[in-house]
Amino acid sequence: MSSSLRVSAKLLDRQLEGGRMSRRDFMKFCGIVAAAMGMPAAFAADVALALETKKRPSVIYMHGAECTGCTEALLRSIDPYIDTLIMEVISLDYCESIMAAAGHAAEKALEKAMKNPEGYFCTIEGAIPMKQGGVYGKVGGETMLSLFSRVAGGAKGVIAMGTCASYGGVQAAAPNPSGAVGVGEAFAAMGIKPINISGCPPNPINFIGTVVHLLTKGMPELDAVGRPKMFFGSTVHDKCQRRKHFDAGEFAPSFQSKEAREGWCLHLLGCRGPYTFNNCPTAQFNQSNWPVRAGAPCLGCSEPGFWDQYAPFNRDVLMKGEKA
Amino acid sequence: MAETAYTGRISVDPITRIEGHLRIDVEVKDGIITSAWSSAQLFRGLEMIVLGRPPEDVHHYVQRACGVCTNSHSLASIRAVENAVGVKPPPAAELVRHLILGMLNIHDHLVHFYHLHALDFFDMATALKADPVAAAKLATQVSGREVPPGDYFMVQAKLKKFVESGQLGWLTNAYFLGGHPSYRLTPEENLIMAANYLEGLRVQVKLARAWAIFSGKNPHAQTMQVGGVTCYESLKPERLAEFKALFEECIPFLKHNYMGDLVLIGRRYPEACIYGRTTNFMDFSDFHDPETGKNPAFRGGVMWKRNLKQVEEFDPKALKEDVTRSWYKTTEAKHPYEGSTEPVPGEFDPSGKYSWVKAPRYKGESVETGPLARQAIAYARGDKATTTFMNAWLSACSLKPENMFSTVGRTAARMVETLVLIDLINGWHKDLTARAKHPDVEIYKPWKMPDKARGVGYVVAPRGGLSHWIRIEGGKTANYQMVVPSTWNLGPRCAAGKPSPVEESLVGNPVADPERPVEILRTVHSYDPCIACAVHVIHAGGEKTFKVL
């Protein structure tokens, strides 16, 4: 507190961190998103132009059978921070997790957003319970199945946020008590093909990059299971920092081993990285870590059906099903 | 206190700014709530999904009960299995878990207050009318942290640009828009809260960044395993220093802004420091000594009738779950180890069954769990840190200790708990740093899965006492039960007609405007409802009885 230099540095830090984004920050965000999308640096200017000159596009964010972890992941975004996202990039017109209105006022906000003459994008977090007509999940007295079919059906585009919305997720694991399925499966008959941003949780940059792509260049190219190739084009194994140990045949045999301590490959401990398409090693989580770096084998959380097909966890794929 | 003498029924569905799907109904007479019903609206069935799976895998599945209190379910599951197999993780692993759980609680309390609850008390639109210089002066005085007026000019400019865009986004139809008699902060106070709402969004990112150094990612930790943790890399000096630096950057906001804002609210809403109370309290012990497994930093217990002079120990055998008013076939109340459950899906019926949540009772009584229970119990036991911070808040608001038993008191208890945790986290970090200097520091202990065993894991989760119960047969999960905080706090009535804590605490609340019943939101949000966690064991098809231990 005594040195004036320290105070001014602190002040600068607070202005950057305290919710006041400058033009410079905005351009930095555009550049980072362009890079995450695999675009050349010059594309940042296109991103900025597209985001600044348009009326903020309306986004309706629905919560189905979920844990709100995807929303939490989105709250951790820094490119841009969430306040910049919802105040300067998109208009988040319905999102139960953070919206001010409740009850009838919330329902009216949803109706209003759905009547927007300029249309809206629909994001769904969570699976959709289908059993017995969907009675196991309701919002405002209406089943999620019915409500989401209306919201997604009228949208300009649908994003499935996270593995539950993409493929059913944890509640769809055997015996799938509520008959939960992903958005694409639930509404296939309506011709709805969502963009799947899978992951448990998904990396927020993959959601933001997809939104920016939709706003600037339209529909991104998708892989066979509906994920944008720009984020899900290579496996976790491909760019893993422990890859050199795999290539050298250096595997940690157990969590207490010297090899685990020294950061060797987790393949024998059940790492599903070679079979999992996602950008975790390069994008990282929370700007500070990702599971394999922290010694935890990849669970394969962005793959369809991983809760059953990649389980049991923490054992070599060759021993899968055997008792460790 | 009510400005209108409304009489009738109000139903709020969906309750927003919570985790999960909740409906609240109240009966109002002359502007005062006389009766309330809490109804959960979603079933997922995680406890059935884990049956037959390896017990050591279950924590990955049940962690997905909730992405908000994320690591608490993982840890409860791991502790239940460790209890069953009889393994105690090495001290350094326990410290890593303390840091993960401590950071979870702090992060959760911050996001709950600013981003899920504060809009019940402050009006973001009116912040535009504030004098930024006067607001900065007030904020500096209340929080003890210097606020340059320039900060508030910038926040106002940002809000102005947003409001003038005509697209109100997540503030659309907010109860405060156009004025509301129950919003009482001045424009300057609203500007302070708006600035902290925005700064809080940035601070929580940083807290999560520090936390992920140990958890691997956030939400949903991957480093905790049965037997210890996996994150050797997190114990490197540069990583421990990175955590420390990030955490230090967050502390001024937690210590000054969070406390200061609770003082503003306590002063402006004195009646909400009286209504919203419950009668009985319960929570568990946690943060034990990493070497001995004794002397918990958070010591649990049970308090009856808000008696700050007496606390008794929790007896796990005195817990029973009642399903008379829940969408299950009615049986007598049973211990989680003995109950059987058969679902009866139905419509909302306030005189019959009306929720997917069961009604847990302790010695037959409804008990509140959570930060208020923990801090009241610690206060009653004379815990120095709790007493210091709680008394600082009470005296700044000219309140008495009994005022902690209220809607605002419940919210302030989270802030008190946050401040208590700051010093504890710094202590655990220091201890871990010292242990990490040994090149062969252990963080994982091998174990062998028995053929048959059972165990329980307790955790002080952000919303209260959490317990997971596992029975192992043939080395697989034969049965699984989660008894979670929001089941205790937000369940329905029981056979004896006794309301749950949230139902009890809504009675006596005023409702100034039945179209915009913000007072209901204040009290319901004060529990930080987590409904995905609360709804558990049922069999979806309903065609057969699902046996629970």
Coordinates of N, CA and C in Angstrom, one line a residue, chain A residues 29-104:
Chain A
F29 N -9.6 -10.9 -27.0 CA -10.6 -12.0 -27.0 C -10.8 -12.5 -28.4
C30 N -11.0 -11.5 -29.4 CA -11.3 -11.9 -30.7 C -10.1 -12.7 -31.3
G31 N -8.9 -12.3 -31.0 CA -7.7 -13.0 -31.5 C -7.6 -14.4 -30.9
I32 N -7.9 -14.5 -29.6 CA -7.8 -15.8 -29.0 C -8.9 -16.8 -29.5
V33 N -10.1 -16.3 -29.7 CA -11.1 -17.1 -30.3 C -10.8 -17.5 -31.7
A34 N -10.2 -16.6 -32.5 CA -9.8 -16.9 -33.8 C -8.8 -18.0 -33.8
A35 N -7.8 -17.9 -32.9 CA -6.8 -18.9 -32.8 C -7.4 -20.3 -32.4
A36 N -8.3 -20.3 -31.4 CA -8.9 -21.5 -31.0 C -9.7 -22.2 -32.1
M37 N -10.2 -21.4 -33.0 CA -11.0 -21.9 -34.1 C -10.1 -22.3 -35.3
G38 N -8.8 -22.1 -35.1 CA -7.8 -22.6 -36.1 C -7.7 -21.6 -37.3
M39 N -8.1 -20.3 -37.0 CA -8.2 -19.3 -38.1 C -6.9 -18.5 -38.0
P40 N -6.5 -17.8 -39.1 CA -5.3 -17.0 -39.0 C -5.6 -15.7 -38.2
A41 N -4.5 -15.1 -37.7 CA -4.7 -13.9 -36.8 C -5.5 -12.8 -37.4
A42 N -5.4 -12.6 -38.7 CA -6.2 -11.6 -39.4 C -7.7 -11.7 -39.2
F43 N -8.1 -13.0 -38.9 CA -9.5 -13.2 -38.8 C -10.1 -12.5 -37.6
A44 N -9.2 -12.2 -36.6 CA -9.7 -11.5 -35.4 C -10.4 -10.3 -35.7
A45 N -10.0 -9.5 -36.8 CA -10.6 -8.3 -37.2 C -12.1 -8.6 -37.7
D46 N -12.2 -9.7 -38.4 CA -13.5 -10.1 -38.9 C -14.4 -10.4 -37.7
V47 N -13.9 -11.1 -36.7 CA -14.7 -11.4 -35.5 C -15.1 -10.2 -34.9
A48 N -14.2 -9.2 -34.6 CA -14.5 -8.0 -34.0 C -15.6 -7.2 -34.7
L49 N -15.5 -7.2 -36.0 CA -16.4 -6.4 -36.8 C -17.8 -7.1 -36.7
A50 N -17.8 -8.4 -36.8 CA -19.1 -9.1 -36.8 C -19.8 -8.9 -35.4
L51 N -19.0 -9.0 -34.4 CA -19.6 -8.9 -33.0 C -20.1 -7.4 -32.7
E52 N -19.3 -6.5 -33.2 CA -19.6 -5.1 -32.8 C -20.8 -4.5 -33.7
T53 N -20.9 -4.9 -34.9 CA -21.9 -4.2 -35.7 C -23.3 -4.8 -35.7
K54 N -23.4 -6.0 -35.2 CA -24.7 -6.6 -35.2 C -25.4 -6.3 -33.8
K55 N -26.7 -6.4 -33.9 CA -27.5 -6.4 -32.6 C -27.1 -7.7 -32.0
R56 N -27.0 -7.7 -30.6 CA -26.6 -8.9 -30.0 C -27.6 -10.1 -30.3
P57 N -27.1 -11.2 -30.8 CA -28.0 -12.3 -31.1 C -28.6 -12.9 -29.8
S58 N -29.9 -13.2 -29.9 CA -30.6 -13.8 -28.7 C -30.2 -15.2 -28.5
V59 N -29.9 -15.6 -27.3 CA -29.7 -17.0 -26.9 C -30.6 -17.4 -25.8
I60 N -31.3 -18.5 -26.0 CA -32.2 -19.1 -25.0 C -31.4 -20.4 -24.5
Y61 N -31.2 -20.4 -23.2 CA -30.4 -21.5 -22.6 C -31.3 -22.3 -21.7
M62 N -31.6 -23.6 -22.1 CA -32.5 -24.4 -21.3 C -31.7 -25.4 -20.5
H63 N -32.2 -25.8 -19.3 CA -31.6 -26.8 -18.4 C -32.5 -28.0 -18.4
G64 N -32.0 -29.1 -18.8 CA -32.7 -30.4 -18.7 C -32.3 -31.2 -17.5
A65 N -32.1 -32.5 -17.8 CA -31.6 -33.4 -16.7 C -30.1 -33.3 -16.7
E66 N -29.6 -32.5 -15.8 CA -28.2 -32.1 -15.7 C -27.8 -31.8 -14.3
C67 N -26.6 -31.3 -14.2 CA -26.0 -31.0 -12.9 C -25.6 -29.5 -12.8
T68 N -25.8 -28.8 -13.9 CA -25.4 -27.4 -14.0 C -23.9 -27.2 -14.1
G69 N -23.2 -28.3 -14.2 CA -21.7 -28.2 -14.4 C -21.3 -27.5 -15.6
C70 N -22.1 -27.6 -16.7 CA -21.8 -26.9 -18.0 C -21.9 -25.4 -17.8
T71 N -22.9 -25.0 -17.1 CA -23.1 -23.6 -16.8 C -21.9 -23.1 -16.0
E72 N -21.6 -23.9 -15.0 CA -20.4 -23.5 -14.1 C -19.1 -23.4 -15.0
A73 N -19.0 -24.3 -15.9 CA -17.8 -24.3 -16.8 C -17.8 -23.0 -17.6
L74 N -19.0 -22.6 -18.1 CA -19.1 -21.4 -18.9 C -18.8 -20.1 -18.0
L75 N -19.2 -20.2 -16.8 CA -18.9 -19.1 -15.9 C -17.3 -18.9 -15.7
R76 N -16.6 -20.0 -16.0 CA -15.1 -19.9 -15.8 C -14.4 -19.3 -17.1
S77 N -15.2 -19.0 -18.1 CA -14.6 -18.5 -19.3 C -13.8 -17.2 -19.1
I78 N -12.7 -17.1 -19.7 CA -12.0 -15.8 -19.7 C -11.9 -15.1 -21.0
D79 N -12.1 -15.8 -22.1 CA -12.1 -15.2 -23.4 C -13.4 -15.4 -24.2
P80 N -14.3 -14.5 -23.9 CA -14.3 -13.4 -23.0 C -14.8 -13.9 -21.6
Y81 N -14.7 -13.0 -20.6 CA -15.3 -13.3 -19.3 C -16.8 -13.3 -19.5
I82 N -17.5 -14.0 -18.6 CA -19.0 -14.2 -18.8 C -19.8 -12.9 -18.9
D83 N -19.4 -11.9 -18.1 CA -20.1 -10.6 -18.1 C -20.0 -10.0 -19.5
T84 N -18.8 -10.1 -20.1 CA -18.6 -9.5 -21.4 C -19.4 -10.3 -22.4
L85 N -19.4 -11.6 -22.3 CA -20.2 -12.5 -23.2 C -21.7 -12.1 -23.2
I86 N -22.3 -11.9 -22.0 CA -23.7 -11.7 -21.9 C -24.1 -10.2 -22.0
M87 N -23.1 -9.3 -21.8 CA -23.5 -7.9 -22.0 C -23.0 -7.3 -23.3
E88 N -22.0 -7.9 -24.0 CA -21.5 -7.3 -25.2 C -21.5 -8.2 -26.4
V89 N -21.7 -9.5 -26.2 CA -21.6 -10.4 -27.4 C -22.9 -11.0 -27.7
I90 N -23.6 -11.6 -26.7 CA -24.9 -12.2 -27.0 C -25.9 -11.6 -26.0
S91 N -27.2 -11.8 -26.3 CA -28.2 -11.4 -25.3 C -28.8 -12.7 -24.8
L92 N -28.4 -13.0 -23.5 CA -28.9 -14.3 -22.9 C -30.3 -14.1 -22.3
D93 N -31.3 -14.3 -23.2 CA -32.7 -13.9 -22.8 C -33.4 -14.9 -22.0
Y94 N -32.9 -16.1 -21.8 CA -33.5 -17.0 -20.8 C -32.4 -18.0 -20.4
C95 N -32.2 -18.1 -19.1 CA -31.2 -19.0 -18.5 C -31.5 -19.1 -17.1
E96 N -32.2 -20.2 -16.7 CA -32.7 -20.4 -15.3 C -31.5 -20.2 -14.2
S97 N -30.3 -20.6 -14.6 CA -29.3 -20.5 -13.6 C -28.9 -19.1 -13.1
I98 N -29.0 -18.1 -14.0 CA -28.6 -16.8 -13.6 C -29.6 -15.7 -13.8
M99 N -30.7 -16.0 -14.5 CA -31.7 -14.9 -14.8 C -32.3 -14.4 -13.5
A100 N -32.6 -13.1 -13.6 CA -33.2 -12.4 -12.4 C -34.6 -12.8 -12.2
A101 N -35.4 -13.0 -13.3 CA -36.8 -13.3 -13.1 C -37.0 -14.7 -12.7
A102 N -38.2 -15.0 -12.0 CA -38.5 -16.3 -11.6 C -40.0 -16.5 -11.9
G103 N -40.5 -17.8 -11.9 CA -41.9 -18.1 -12.0 C -42.5 -17.5 -13.3
H104 N -43.7 -16.9 -13.1 CA -44.4 -16.4 -14.3 C -43.6 -15.4 -15.1

